[in-house]
Amino acid sequence: MLAEITLCPHPTVLVVHSTRGDLIYLITETDGYRRFLRTAKHFNYTVKVLGRGQKWKGGDYMSAPGGGQKVRLLNEGLKEMKDDHQIILFIDSYDVVFASGPKELLKKFQQAKHRVVFSSETLIWPDRHLEDKYPHVREGNRFLGSGGFIGYLPNIKELVANWTGDDGDSDQLFFTKIYTDQSKRKSINITLDNKCRLFQNLHGALDDVVLKFEDHQVRVRNVLYDTLPVIIHGNGPTKLQINYLGNYIPNTWTFESGCTVCREDLRSLSALQENEYPLVVIGIFIQQPTPFVTVFFERLLKLQYPKNKLKLFIFNKEAHHQRQVQSFLKDYGSLYEKVTVIEPEEEMDGACVFFFSDLCRRDQDCDYFFSLDIEVVLKNKDTLKILIEQNLPIVAPMITRAGRLWSNFWGALSGDGYYARSEDYVDIVQGRRVGVWNVPYVSNVYLVKAGLLQRELKDYELFSSSDPDMAFCHNIRNKGIFMYVTNMHTFGRILSTENYQTGHLHNDLWQIFENPVDWEERYIHENYTRIMKDKLIENPCPDVYWFPVFSSVACNHMIEEMEHYGKWSGGANVDNRIHGGYENVPTIDIHMTQINFEKDWQKFLVEYVVPITEKMFPGYYTKAHFELAFVVRYKPDEQPSLRPHHDASTFTVNIALNQVGLDYQGGGCRFLRYDCSIQAPRKGWALLHPGRLTHYHEGLPTTAGVRYIAVSFVDP
């Protein structure tokens, strides 16, 4: 696409908008072209499109010579122009951004003191044999770049007048031969912008350019020549770099204003009735054993979006998670417009993403495809609305891994197409720079417009790889489609699936090390963080402290895990599980060591009990070492009570795992020295008390039902 841009009352700019590939038409408004127009509008360039409706036949000049169609269109467009004083700027568009306005551009052109000025490059292309014909320069780039030039109308007409090539011929070679011909160079009065004062071609110069943050504006600075180019061109294989720079230039993001374009072109949902919301196909992918799957479905249910506008497609590769999937669908599946499940026994390769996205592609009612991996923790209930309102072709909510710099996007790519850290990556992940960012790779969770799936992304090969995300993003980049990640809101995090074992009933209990934030949300009492602030610690007996620590789910899971293990002790004095093999005051119990939970239990004590201990007993510091930690079961017909005794500990932690009155009758603990009893233990609450000397105590009889407590003898 050629476009005419008015710079001021005299000069005119012609802009070529073309894309790679024989399936792209000149009239196609790519993401890059829209970015170009935004920067042109910012500096008051007025764009008039020429050559509209013509199919691109200029070849794939990313890897091979091409672009002759640009010269033909330019030649045709110039015939309508008659003012010999007119100044013409001719540039590509989809990989170009303006960094400054017409005034600076014209001033620098006039300072060049030539009638035509071409952009320059450090590399010669496409014919290396012409290198000796280039004039030598004392300083600066020596070779011509055809992606941008500026000049007076008569000279530009003379430049292209003798074009007789085909649309697929090389424009670069055509202009190079003119420039290296001394007589033609002199006749047309051509020079190169050797020091990148007007044009900055990025290919071969990536180490020479840096971002320069000015007052409410961002420029590119060429550090080699200390210049500030007006036009930045991501020529050749530097499309990712121009995308990176375009996140800032000219004022997309500044330190003073933050993101200045993030609220533009939004698709508001606020005025819509629920039956008017876009239809979204959600593809949920369970590809490996993953913790907290039940919680995932709980959050999915809470997503603030009309459920009759959601179609769920669940790909479950793990038999281990069939129970959670089936439980969710049994209770809530009928709420959704449609639910489809691919079970583990159904064979499907890594292209399952394509299968689900294809369901959206073939569904005329589908407006968006939302890809969601099971390990994603979506904390923001409005995530789907936010992404839709962003109105972008592909957009991902930024999610991170707790305590690490890992995220679901890459800021840059290495030479072999894998992860590389961009200069702004850490600032984006840590929230010091907030906005919507054009990035080369997203994964785990992202939203795709159905229109893309039905047109540009209809190829099966989009996902055909051992790594579907890598293949998807690679093909998206090759098609010139932009991917974005937004950190304008806090969306959530991603779970670690490393070391996740599936040998227990409630495997999530063993996640306190790998996923501590999620473990806490699942298993720690909702009021625990308010203990000190709201003075929730009670003191029912002297030096006995009572506080909430376990959630109801934690209590249930502990009981169910122990009953599932099932190897309860007989309550005899002889006990080979303990040092010395003899227990003075035996209980019917299961030790934490028996279910391989001792390390996790100590971590729990250190994180959630030790801070309370040190607060209640000033001057005492502990690392929560224990020899005995166990779950005790009291039953009227088994062991209803426990005789008076001291504990083999400096202090004891006793957590009630079920509820008096509901699960059992009776029970409790009596401290004989003080004749003080706690007869109605609260589920999930811990009793903390000294173990030796002062706190001689007994377990009161359980008269009905079954009572469970988790006991720890700390610092024996």
XYZ file of C-alpha atoms in Angstrom:
716
model
C 0.000 0.000 0.000
C 1.349 3.396 -0.933
C 0.316 6.318 1.155
C 0.753 10.030 0.668
C 1.541 11.964 3.809
C 1.507 15.735 4.024
C 4.348 16.991 6.170
C 3.726 20.723 5.862
C 2.467 23.071 3.126
C 5.146 21.806 0.701
C 6.647 18.314 1.215
C 4.795 15.036 0.688
C 5.636 11.615 2.024
C 4.911 8.417 0.120
C 4.721 5.343 2.280
C 4.731 1.767 1.119
C 2.636 -0.588 3.186
C 3.402 -4.151 2.155
C 3.674 -7.435 3.983
C 5.508 -10.662 3.396
C 3.917 -13.627 1.728
C 1.856 -14.174 -1.387
C -1.427 -14.336 0.506
C -1.285 -10.803 1.883
C -2.917 -7.989 -0.057
C -1.784 -4.410 -0.101
C -5.072 -3.262 1.316
C -4.510 -5.392 4.426
C -4.094 -3.169 7.462
C -1.570 -5.092 9.519
C -0.819 -4.420 13.157
C 2.469 -2.873 12.056
C 0.714 -0.548 9.627
C -1.683 0.614 12.336
C 1.291 1.274 14.607
C 2.917 3.302 11.821
C -0.256 5.357 11.361
C -0.436 6.016 15.088
C 3.070 7.470 15.137
C 2.336 9.472 11.974
C -0.804 10.899 13.576
C 1.110 11.761 16.725
C 3.380 14.058 14.687
C 0.559 15.340 12.454
C 1.610 13.525 9.300
C -1.449 13.184 7.068
C -1.625 9.882 5.211
C -3.246 9.367 1.806
C -3.244 5.798 0.532
C -2.188 5.044 -3.046
C -2.287 1.759 -4.954
C -5.238 0.508 -2.944
C -6.652 -2.869 -3.909
C -3.576 -4.279 -5.597
C -2.292 -7.682 -4.551
C 1.283 -7.829 -3.292
C 3.518 -9.473 -5.876
C 6.797 -8.085 -4.627
C 8.050 -11.356 -3.184
C 9.189 -12.384 0.269
C 12.107 -10.013 0.483
C 12.810 -10.932 4.086
C 14.988 -13.735 2.761
C 15.297 -13.033 -0.957
C 15.420 -9.941 -3.188
C 12.078 -8.410 -4.058
C 10.069 -5.234 -3.676
C 9.999 -4.134 -7.304
C 6.288 -3.491 -7.001
C 7.098 -0.612 -4.661
C 9.087 1.123 -7.384
C 6.273 0.653 -9.907
C 3.669 2.031 -7.523
C 5.916 4.943 -6.657
C 6.467 5.716 -10.311
C 2.721 5.675 -10.960
C 1.981 7.798 -7.925
C 4.515 10.458 -8.866
C 2.876 11.082 -12.250
C 0.014 12.889 -10.554
C 2.388 15.307 -8.774
C 3.424 18.499 -10.607
C 5.018 20.816 -8.029
C 8.788 20.756 -8.623
C 9.368 22.161 -5.149
C 7.584 19.252 -3.527
C 9.694 17.084 -1.193
C 8.955 13.362 -1.219
C 9.663 10.938 1.620
C 9.399 7.298 0.567
C 9.470 4.638 3.296
C 8.136 1.235 4.230
C 5.418 1.225 6.843
C 4.577 -2.004 8.662
C 8.054 -2.134 10.210
C 8.581 1.620 10.554
C 7.847 4.141 13.309
C 8.306 7.889 13.400
C 10.388 9.179 16.299
C 10.055 12.874 15.475
C 8.043 15.276 13.356
C 8.226 16.966 9.935
C 10.076 20.038 11.137
C 13.114 18.085 12.323
C 12.974 15.800 9.293
C 13.036 18.691 6.816
C 15.752 20.528 8.707
C 18.038 17.500 8.641
C 17.282 16.861 4.975
C 18.200 20.405 4.033
C 21.396 20.156 6.074
C 22.410 17.182 3.915
C 22.736 19.609 0.941
C 21.680 17.020 -1.637
C 18.520 16.620 -3.690
C 17.968 12.971 -2.659
C 19.042 11.287 0.588
C 18.827 7.513 1.045
C 18.950 5.638 4.322
C 22.215 3.806 4.937
C 23.229 0.372 6.155
C 26.312 -1.361 7.477
C 25.619 -4.415 5.288
C 25.581 -4.666 1.525
C 22.626 -6.464 -0.036
C 21.638 -8.185 -2.310
C 24.790 -8.224 -4.506
C 28.091 -8.249 -2.621
C 29.993 -7.898 -5.891
C 28.965 -4.229 -6.038
C 30.891 -3.364 -2.866
C 33.929 -2.035 -4.736
C 31.708 0.346 -6.717
C 30.446 2.106 -3.584
C 32.189 5.382 -2.834
C 34.306 5.279 0.309
C 33.303 7.367 3.336
C 35.532 8.593 6.132
C 32.908 7.933 8.780
C 29.488 6.336 8.813
C 27.616 3.621 6.969
C 28.736 3.025 3.414
C 25.865 1.091 1.850
C 22.446 2.147 0.559
C 19.146 1.050 2.116
C 16.103 1.223 -0.133
C 13.567 1.174 2.709
C 13.655 4.941 3.087
C 14.685 7.983 1.079
C 13.729 11.634 0.781
C 14.154 14.092 -2.056
C 12.677 16.720 -4.354
C 9.967 15.611 -6.745
C 11.903 16.135 -10.031
C 14.882 14.191 -8.701
C 12.737 11.346 -7.391
C 10.983 11.162 -10.774
C 14.340 10.922 -12.484
C 15.382 8.259 -9.973
C 12.546 5.870 -10.897
C 11.873 6.942 -14.493
C 13.822 4.077 -16.037
C 12.219 1.310 -14.019
C 11.252 -1.554 -16.344
C 11.526 -4.457 -13.927
C 8.924 -6.910 -12.712
C 7.105 -6.567 -9.426
C 9.206 -9.366 -7.967
C 12.546 -7.812 -8.901
C 14.753 -6.178 -6.299
C 14.149 -2.501 -5.561
C 17.311 -2.532 -3.442
C 19.421 -3.692 -6.401
C 17.772 -1.168 -8.724
C 18.576 1.802 -6.470
C 22.034 0.427 -5.640
C 23.014 0.325 -9.306
C 21.899 3.917 -9.734
C 23.831 5.059 -6.679
C 27.013 3.191 -7.585
C 26.925 4.719 -11.076
C 28.886 7.928 -10.500
C 27.277 9.821 -13.370
C 23.721 8.966 -12.279
C 24.552 9.653 -8.637
C 25.800 13.086 -9.620
C 22.979 13.806 -12.066
C 20.241 12.999 -9.552
C 22.358 14.456 -6.721
C 22.113 11.482 -4.331
C 23.812 10.970 -0.992
C 23.439 8.593 1.906
C 22.385 9.402 5.446
C 25.667 7.879 6.607
C 25.327 8.782 10.295
C 21.636 7.963 10.661
C 20.419 11.484 11.285
C 17.188 10.915 9.346
C 16.877 7.142 9.017
C 17.881 4.320 11.325
C 17.909 0.887 9.733
C 18.188 -1.680 12.509
C 19.631 -4.607 10.555
C 23.321 -4.807 11.358
C 23.062 -1.936 13.848
C 21.270 -3.372 16.891
C 24.268 -2.791 19.137
C 24.393 0.832 18.047
C 20.921 1.897 19.192
C 19.486 2.539 22.641
C 16.311 4.117 23.912
C 16.642 7.709 25.059
C 13.925 8.831 27.452
C 13.214 12.540 27.167
C 10.484 14.675 28.721
C 7.236 12.847 27.793
C 8.906 11.454 24.684
C 11.158 8.532 23.777
C 13.767 8.579 21.018
C 16.240 6.114 19.600
C 19.823 7.239 19.968
C 22.569 5.966 17.716
C 25.446 5.755 20.160
C 28.004 5.143 17.422
C 27.367 8.513 15.756
C 25.533 10.253 18.630
C 22.491 11.011 16.481
C 18.737 10.927 17.014
C 17.136 9.460 13.881
C 13.686 10.651 12.835
C 12.543 7.379 11.251
C 13.228 3.909 12.685
C 13.049 0.962 10.296
C 13.051 -2.668 11.413
C 14.406 -3.890 8.101
C 15.256 -7.513 7.384
C 15.299 -9.829 10.397
C 14.833 -7.078 12.998
C 11.044 -7.158 13.283
C 11.174 -8.147 16.939
C 13.503 -5.259 17.698
C 11.249 -2.681 16.036
C 8.363 -4.176 18.008
C 10.344 -3.695 21.205
C 11.225 -0.105 20.333
C 7.629 0.514 19.269
C 6.547 -0.212 22.838
C 8.098 3.146 23.694
C 8.558 5.324 20.583
C 7.529 8.086 20.316
C 5.440 8.261 23.494
C 3.745 4.874 23.748
C 5.237 4.495 27.217
C 7.110 7.179 29.130
C 8.306 7.480 32.695
C 6.167 10.580 33.173
C 2.868 9.301 31.788
C 3.208 5.538 31.723
C 1.277 3.901 28.903
C -0.366 6.571 26.756
C -2.138 4.268 24.278
C -3.463 1.525 26.555
C -6.904 3.134 26.745
C -7.232 3.667 23.002
C -9.519 1.635 20.726
C -11.051 -0.307 23.599
C -14.115 -2.501 23.189
C -16.353 -1.579 26.091
C -18.670 -4.240 27.507
C -20.252 -2.025 30.154
C -23.289 -1.021 28.092
C -24.089 -4.566 26.949
C -26.786 -6.825 28.297
C -25.539 -10.281 29.240
C -27.125 -11.829 26.145
C -25.137 -9.364 24.019
C -21.725 -10.399 25.331
C -19.279 -11.971 22.852
C -19.277 -15.775 22.780
C -16.004 -17.211 24.083
C -14.695 -20.725 23.591
C -12.449 -21.614 26.538
C -9.909 -24.355 25.892
C -8.684 -25.853 29.175
C -5.552 -27.986 28.926
C -4.528 -30.565 31.530
C -1.305 -32.028 30.180
C 0.507 -33.141 33.335
C -0.180 -33.848 37.016
C -0.883 -30.445 38.517
C -1.589 -29.264 42.073
C -4.759 -27.474 43.146
C -6.908 -28.544 40.197
C -10.028 -28.347 42.349
C -9.159 -24.735 43.147
C -8.687 -24.027 39.433
C -12.266 -25.049 38.741
C -13.512 -23.066 41.728
C -11.913 -19.949 40.241
C -13.222 -20.749 36.765
C -16.717 -20.838 38.241
C -16.192 -17.399 39.793
C -15.078 -15.814 36.496
C -17.270 -12.740 36.011
C -18.730 -13.520 32.611
C -22.152 -14.801 31.528
C -21.857 -18.584 31.556
C -24.347 -18.950 28.714
C -21.766 -17.094 26.617
C -19.017 -19.579 27.434
C -18.291 -22.908 25.778
C -15.883 -25.138 27.661
C -13.587 -27.598 25.919
C -11.512 -29.568 28.402
C -8.529 -31.579 27.198
C -7.533 -33.870 30.043
C -4.460 -35.993 29.392
C -4.093 -37.080 33.038
C -6.205 -39.884 34.482
C -5.152 -38.624 37.902
C -7.380 -35.554 37.413
C -10.495 -37.259 36.047
C -12.134 -37.159 39.459
C -11.792 -33.368 39.755
C -12.968 -32.759 36.192
C -15.998 -35.015 36.544
C -16.926 -33.519 39.914
C -16.887 -30.001 38.467
C -18.944 -30.964 35.431
C -21.470 -32.884 37.511
C -22.097 -29.895 39.757
C -21.733 -26.995 37.342
C -21.448 -28.186 33.741
C -25.084 -27.396 33.000
C -24.469 -23.689 33.643
C -22.376 -23.326 30.478
C -23.537 -23.015 26.889
C -21.702 -26.197 25.968
C -19.126 -28.515 27.507
C -16.898 -30.963 25.635
C -14.282 -33.177 27.308
C -11.417 -35.121 25.768
C -10.584 -37.901 28.234
C -7.107 -39.438 28.798
C -7.998 -42.576 26.881
C -8.757 -40.569 23.737
C -5.573 -40.254 21.692
C -4.596 -36.732 20.675
C -1.165 -35.268 19.937
C 0.350 -31.904 20.842
C -1.922 -30.174 18.338
C -4.841 -30.318 20.768
C -4.710 -26.508 20.914
C -5.464 -26.460 17.215
C -8.358 -28.886 17.710
C -10.037 -26.627 20.235
C -9.262 -23.396 18.392
C -10.671 -25.034 15.272
C -13.952 -25.521 17.104
C -14.061 -21.747 17.502
C -12.991 -21.246 13.880
C -15.845 -23.377 12.573
C -18.384 -21.876 14.976
C -19.931 -18.820 13.333
C -21.101 -17.594 16.736
C -17.633 -17.750 18.296
C -16.034 -14.352 18.890
C -12.952 -15.327 20.894
C -10.844 -18.336 21.791
C -9.429 -18.289 25.326
C -6.576 -20.748 25.859
C -6.084 -21.624 29.512
C -3.627 -24.119 31.005
C -4.643 -25.890 34.200
C -1.586 -24.602 36.090
C -2.723 -20.986 35.695
C -4.051 -19.356 38.881
C -6.481 -16.665 37.715
C -7.080 -14.517 40.779
C -8.730 -11.673 38.881
C -12.404 -12.513 38.341
C -12.620 -9.912 35.558
C -9.718 -11.299 33.518
C -11.816 -12.308 30.519
C -13.661 -8.977 30.385
C -10.409 -7.036 30.648
C -8.795 -8.950 27.805
C -11.818 -8.590 25.518
C -12.055 -4.869 26.199
C -8.390 -4.481 25.247
C -9.532 -5.214 21.658
C -6.252 -6.717 20.471
C -5.677 -9.641 18.074
C -3.851 -11.780 20.653
C -3.439 -10.662 24.245
C -2.270 -12.451 27.375
C -2.690 -11.422 31.003
C 0.727 -11.333 32.633
C 1.079 -14.048 35.237
C 4.195 -14.811 37.233
C 5.546 -17.479 39.529
C 5.619 -16.447 43.167
C 9.048 -15.330 44.322
C 10.658 -15.702 40.891
C 11.150 -13.704 37.712
C 9.383 -16.361 35.656
C 6.361 -15.202 33.650
C 4.171 -16.341 30.757
C 5.841 -14.055 28.199
C 9.278 -13.473 26.732
C 10.556 -9.970 26.133
C 13.045 -11.064 23.475
C 14.294 -14.123 21.615
C 17.746 -15.618 21.330
C 19.323 -16.241 17.947
C 17.928 -19.770 17.882
C 14.412 -18.651 18.741
C 14.350 -19.380 22.475
C 14.108 -17.208 25.563
C 16.203 -14.088 25.919
C 15.712 -11.348 28.499
C 14.826 -7.930 27.152
C 16.131 -4.832 28.894
C 12.689 -4.043 30.297
C 11.662 -7.590 31.254
C 12.387 -7.344 34.975
C 10.719 -3.928 35.259
C 7.589 -5.269 33.561
C 7.437 -8.452 35.638
C 7.976 -6.541 38.875
C 5.437 -3.873 37.936
C 7.775 -0.903 37.684
C 6.618 -0.460 34.094
C 2.905 -0.988 33.564
C 1.227 -1.167 30.182
C 0.319 -3.350 27.216
C 3.455 -4.748 25.599
C 4.153 -6.105 22.131
C 6.142 -9.295 22.804
C 7.433 -12.243 20.743
C 6.087 -15.055 22.896
C 3.130 -15.748 25.188
C 1.998 -18.995 26.744
C -0.292 -20.671 29.279
C -3.153 -18.183 29.011
C -4.124 -15.882 26.137
C -7.126 -14.603 24.189
C -7.364 -14.794 20.380
C -9.918 -13.045 18.202
C -12.018 -15.535 16.244
C -11.553 -13.393 13.121
C -7.852 -14.241 13.156
C -8.581 -17.942 13.475
C -10.998 -17.778 10.577
C -8.610 -15.932 8.281
C -4.899 -15.506 8.954
C -4.564 -18.423 11.410
C -6.427 -21.168 9.614
C -3.358 -23.359 9.020
C -3.000 -26.601 10.964
C 0.757 -26.048 11.088
C 0.263 -23.275 13.604
C 0.521 -25.813 16.422
C 2.293 -28.787 14.881
C 5.313 -29.214 17.126
C 6.458 -31.019 20.231
C 6.045 -27.592 21.849
C 2.711 -26.169 20.613
C 3.258 -22.777 22.290
C 6.620 -22.330 20.557
C 5.163 -23.361 17.215
C 2.118 -21.135 17.641
C 4.133 -18.023 18.493
C 6.686 -18.723 15.749
C 3.958 -18.884 13.131
C 2.170 -15.850 14.523
C 5.379 -13.827 14.250
C 5.970 -15.021 10.694
C 2.518 -13.821 9.722
C 3.264 -10.337 11.027
C 0.580 -10.552 13.730
C 1.369 -8.868 17.015
C 1.059 -10.603 20.383
C 0.581 -8.547 23.498
C 0.853 -9.063 27.223
C -0.809 -6.709 29.676
C 0.217 -5.995 33.252
C -2.295 -3.168 33.655
C -4.002 -5.322 36.294
C -2.917 -8.044 38.672
C -4.219 -11.261 37.159
C -2.633 -14.110 39.071
C 0.253 -16.519 38.884
C 1.293 -19.896 37.579
C 1.879 -22.999 39.611
C 5.078 -24.976 39.738
C 4.432 -28.563 38.674
C 7.939 -29.704 39.574
C 8.160 -32.530 42.092
C 4.390 -32.956 42.181
C 3.737 -36.460 43.446
C 0.465 -38.292 42.942
C 0.856 -41.114 45.458
C -1.377 -39.635 48.155
C -5.074 -38.970 48.467
C -4.640 -35.203 48.876
C -1.357 -34.509 47.123
C -1.780 -30.740 47.444
C -0.870 -31.011 51.133
C 2.720 -31.649 50.014
C 2.980 -28.325 48.090
C 4.136 -26.019 50.871
C 7.636 -25.852 49.348
C 6.841 -25.727 45.611
C 3.762 -23.501 45.749
C 3.744 -21.821 49.163
C 1.321 -19.022 48.248
C -1.278 -21.436 46.911
C -0.717 -23.792 49.827
C -1.383 -20.955 52.241
C -4.537 -19.846 50.439
C -5.859 -23.394 50.498
C -4.825 -24.585 53.913
C -4.281 -21.658 56.276
C -7.235 -20.165 58.148
C -8.686 -17.077 56.503
C -8.240 -15.101 59.724
C -4.640 -16.124 60.396
C -3.114 -12.925 58.985
C -5.377 -10.866 61.279
C -4.257 -12.615 64.464
C -2.030 -9.809 65.731
C -3.848 -6.863 64.207
C -7.281 -7.860 65.475
C -6.053 -9.573 68.653
C -7.529 -12.941 67.755
C -5.222 -14.888 70.071
C -7.170 -16.032 73.093
C -5.752 -17.025 76.471
C -8.209 -19.575 77.937
C -5.770 -20.856 80.596
C -2.493 -19.560 82.028
C 0.227 -19.648 79.338
C -2.155 -21.438 76.985
C -2.808 -19.655 73.729
C -5.566 -20.376 71.250
C -5.530 -19.101 67.676
C -6.856 -19.960 64.190
C -4.322 -21.661 61.922
C -5.884 -24.327 59.649
C -8.665 -23.863 57.132
C -11.594 -26.247 57.183
C -10.229 -27.803 53.973
C -6.860 -28.424 55.630
C -8.536 -30.150 58.551
C -10.656 -32.328 56.274
C -7.700 -33.253 54.093
C -5.544 -34.186 57.087
C -8.245 -36.477 58.472
C -8.985 -38.040 55.076
C -5.295 -38.520 54.347
C -4.745 -40.344 57.646
C -7.822 -42.511 57.234
C -6.773 -43.267 53.669
C -3.358 -44.364 54.957
C -5.195 -46.370 57.600
C -2.313 -47.762 59.658
C -3.411 -46.486 63.076
C -1.328 -47.554 66.054
C -2.928 -49.905 68.573
C -2.466 -47.549 71.516
C 0.003 -49.873 73.272
C 3.073 -48.822 75.253
C 5.424 -50.713 72.955
C 5.919 -48.512 69.881
C 8.738 -49.199 67.438
C 8.098 -45.904 65.644
C 9.730 -43.858 68.397
C 13.225 -43.708 69.851
C 13.556 -46.337 72.581
C 10.478 -48.211 71.392
C 8.351 -47.380 74.463
C 5.566 -44.807 74.925
C 4.494 -43.943 78.483
C 1.181 -42.399 77.481
C 0.177 -43.987 74.196
C -2.543 -42.813 71.855
C -4.138 -44.255 68.750
C -2.352 -42.235 66.117
C -0.453 -41.999 62.840
C 2.876 -40.172 62.767
C 3.660 -37.561 60.116
C 6.752 -39.593 59.258
C 4.561 -42.536 58.255
C 3.044 -40.548 55.381
C 6.353 -38.780 54.563
C 4.969 -35.463 55.746
C 7.534 -34.548 58.389
C 9.479 -31.969 56.324
C 6.308 -30.302 55.171
C 4.943 -30.293 58.714
C 8.073 -28.672 60.092
C 7.863 -26.029 57.340
C 4.290 -25.373 58.428
C 5.359 -25.009 62.053
C 8.205 -22.652 61.171
C 6.053 -20.443 58.959
C 2.829 -20.305 60.948
C 3.376 -21.436 64.548
C 6.844 -20.152 65.407
C 5.889 -16.453 64.862
C 3.045 -16.853 67.377
C 5.269 -18.729 69.819
C 7.929 -16.031 69.776
C 5.291 -13.335 70.225
C 3.577 -15.048 73.170
C 6.779 -16.200 74.854
C 9.185 -13.245 74.424
C 12.854 -14.135 74.425
C 12.256 -17.721 73.332
C 13.403 -18.557 69.811
C 12.880 -21.849 68.065
C 13.415 -23.597 64.749
C 10.498 -25.941 65.469
C 12.454 -29.168 65.741
C 10.313 -32.117 66.723
C 10.649 -35.839 67.258
C 6.934 -36.504 67.439
C 4.188 -35.032 65.282
C 1.072 -37.097 64.764
C -2.682 -37.179 64.305
C -4.628 -38.691 67.195
C -8.031 -40.362 66.856
C -10.432 -40.500 69.830
C -13.488 -42.779 69.729
C -15.742 -43.887 72.603
C -15.269 -47.563 71.726
C -11.557 -47.293 70.928
C -9.702 -44.670 72.980
C -12.058 -42.017 74.312
C -9.581 -40.065 76.482
C -5.987 -39.703 77.644
C -4.778 -39.893 81.247
C -2.917 -36.958 82.866
C 0.627 -36.494 81.583
C 3.425 -34.121 80.665
C 4.474 -33.814 77.026
C 8.049 -34.546 75.932
C 8.436 -31.029 74.577
C 9.342 -27.470 75.398
C 5.990 -26.520 73.941
C 3.149 -28.410 72.328
C 0.900 -27.535 69.410
C -2.526 -29.160 69.405
C -4.782 -28.448 66.406
C -8.450 -29.470 66.406
C -9.225 -31.109 63.046
C -13.000 -31.421 63.383
C -15.920 -29.752 65.093
C -17.405 -30.567 68.475
C -21.164 -30.932 68.369
C -21.135 -31.713 64.679
C -18.558 -34.490 64.365
C -18.326 -35.670 67.976
C -19.485 -35.020 71.532
C -17.320 -34.352 74.568
C -13.571 -34.085 74.213
C -11.291 -31.222 75.106
C -8.229 -30.671 77.264
C -7.886 -30.001 81.025
C -4.797 -28.502 82.665
C -4.787 -29.941 86.160
C -2.435 -27.442 87.835
C -4.825 -24.618 86.989
C -8.035 -26.658 86.956
C -8.706 -25.056 83.595
C -10.386 -26.800 80.669
C -10.987 -26.087 76.982
C -14.095 -28.162 76.335
C -15.223 -26.818 72.964
C -12.185 -26.847 70.676
C -12.770 -24.959 67.438
C -12.021 -26.655 64.162
C -8.742 -25.377 62.709
C -7.704 -23.606 65.908
C -4.429 -24.451 67.639
C -3.706 -24.701 71.353
C -0.164 -23.663 72.165
C 1.159 -24.482 75.636
C 4.333 -25.502 77.494
C 4.922 -29.245 77.488
C 6.908 -29.952 80.646
C 6.711 -29.121 84.358
C 3.868 -26.596 84.559
C 1.194 -27.863 82.202
C 0.239 -31.301 83.426
C -2.879 -32.106 81.378
C -5.324 -34.746 80.242
C -7.541 -35.463 77.251
C -11.211 -35.309 78.236
C -13.496 -38.169 77.154
C -15.058 -38.216 73.717
C -18.578 -39.513 74.317
C -19.866 -39.835 70.750
C -18.546 -39.629 67.205
C -14.861 -39.410 66.318
C -12.496 -36.647 67.360
C -9.206 -35.895 65.553
C -6.329 -33.661 66.655
C -2.892 -32.932 65.164
C -0.225 -32.815 67.869
C 3.400 -31.670 67.719
C 5.983 -31.965 70.502
C 8.340 -29.117 69.619
C 11.912 -28.825 70.913
C 11.931 -32.067 72.942
